[in-house]
XYZ file of C-alpha atoms in Angstrom:
129
model
C 19.557 7.397 -7.725
C 17.586 4.450 -9.067
C 20.683 2.238 -8.733
C 21.002 3.295 -5.053
C 17.454 2.335 -4.363
C 17.826 -1.000 -6.173
C 20.895 -1.697 -4.083
C 19.177 -0.774 -0.910
C 16.213 -3.046 -1.833
C 18.584 -5.874 -2.601
C 20.629 -5.513 0.533
C 17.791 -4.628 3.003
C 17.101 -8.271 3.889
C 20.597 -8.524 5.311
C 19.951 -5.447 7.633
C 16.713 -6.800 9.003
C 17.785 -10.320 9.868
C 17.276 -10.879 13.493
C 14.924 -7.868 14.034
C 11.492 -8.333 15.520
C 8.375 -7.787 13.491
C 6.752 -5.465 16.137
C 3.527 -3.937 14.677
C 3.198 -0.158 15.318
C -0.016 1.296 16.495
C -2.417 2.816 13.825
C -5.408 4.656 14.263
C -8.471 4.552 12.043
C -6.914 7.479 10.043
C -3.630 5.818 9.553
C -2.800 2.844 7.321
C 0.241 0.573 7.318
C -0.376 -2.116 4.827
C 1.983 -4.921 3.953
C 1.356 -5.069 0.077
C 0.195 -2.258 -2.226
C -0.600 -2.490 -5.801
C -0.564 0.723 -7.838
C -4.380 0.328 -8.190
C -4.918 0.039 -4.441
C -2.652 2.956 -3.802
C -4.560 5.113 -6.187
C -7.820 4.116 -4.644
C -6.593 5.058 -1.261
C -5.216 8.503 -2.147
C -8.495 9.165 -4.118
C -10.759 8.209 -1.223
C -9.464 11.036 1.208
C -9.457 14.810 0.754
C -5.825 14.896 2.112
C -3.386 11.964 2.324
C 0.264 12.029 3.663
C 2.279 8.998 2.326
C 5.334 7.975 4.185
C 7.720 5.732 2.130
C 10.015 3.988 4.667
C 12.126 0.913 5.382
C 12.527 -0.814 8.816
C 16.310 -0.424 8.595
C 16.260 3.282 7.820
C 17.204 5.505 10.812
C 15.973 8.848 9.469
C 12.664 7.018 8.715
C 12.382 5.902 12.337
C 12.969 9.536 13.450
C 10.410 10.906 11.088
C 7.608 8.440 11.867
C 6.381 9.983 15.158
C 6.441 13.408 13.661
C 4.215 12.380 10.676
C 1.840 10.581 12.917
C 1.520 13.709 15.216
C 1.029 16.131 12.366
C -1.458 13.885 10.489
C -3.426 13.567 13.809
C -3.405 17.169 14.505
C -4.346 18.193 11.044
C -6.879 15.302 10.511
C -4.975 13.948 7.537
C -4.812 10.342 6.536
C -1.319 8.851 6.950
C -0.346 5.897 4.850
C 2.936 4.129 5.613
C 4.479 2.107 2.757
C 7.410 -0.079 3.310
C 9.410 0.037 0.072
C 11.076 -3.365 0.723
C 7.751 -5.006 0.699
C 6.390 -2.834 -2.289
C 9.400 -2.436 -4.660
C 7.174 -2.183 -7.726
C 5.106 0.629 -6.278
C 8.138 2.459 -5.151
C 9.709 2.231 -8.638
C 6.438 3.202 -10.269
C 6.270 6.281 -8.131
C 9.918 7.192 -8.614
C 11.034 6.663 -4.991
C 14.760 7.077 -5.080
C 15.727 7.491 -1.399
C 14.300 7.265 2.044
C 12.577 8.663 3.836
C 10.234 10.105 1.086
C 7.020 11.804 1.939
C 4.294 12.596 -0.586
C 1.226 14.843 0.198
C -1.844 14.305 -1.931
C -4.910 16.450 -2.100
C -8.025 15.132 -3.727
C -5.843 12.386 -5.344
C -3.270 14.823 -6.815
C 0.376 15.013 -5.632
C 0.893 18.441 -4.224
C 4.369 18.122 -2.886
C 7.046 15.528 -2.045
C 10.100 15.549 0.313
C 13.134 13.477 0.310
C 14.975 12.939 3.488
C 14.048 13.977 7.103
C 11.896 16.986 7.369
C 11.478 18.846 10.745
C 7.978 19.187 12.152
C 7.847 22.983 11.787
C 8.751 22.699 7.986
C 6.194 19.823 7.593
C 3.548 21.982 9.253
C 4.258 24.959 7.002
C 3.918 22.844 3.826
C 0.603 21.362 5.032
């Protein structure tokens, strides 16, 4: 699986050529940062009582389908949502063992409670939270 992620990371610039860099809307509870260090990531998940982390890539179809669901659920449940583009943060993705997309992590009080690889329906996401 790590080889697949490495291949995706290497080939991803080929898929995004010619695409716009449209910024998505974020609220004060949501973060979409360009560059994340492991230290910065750990600080962010430790600052909030509950954090939902969306590891995605701009070229990933299931990631695009999952994004509005994560935003809706995070808003409804008052959970901080952090979106991390793995193409811009390969070292962090590797350190956290992200092997496929989309991957969602849920942290409570800085500790990983559960993770999900692949698309997750809204009802299943709500039941896990």
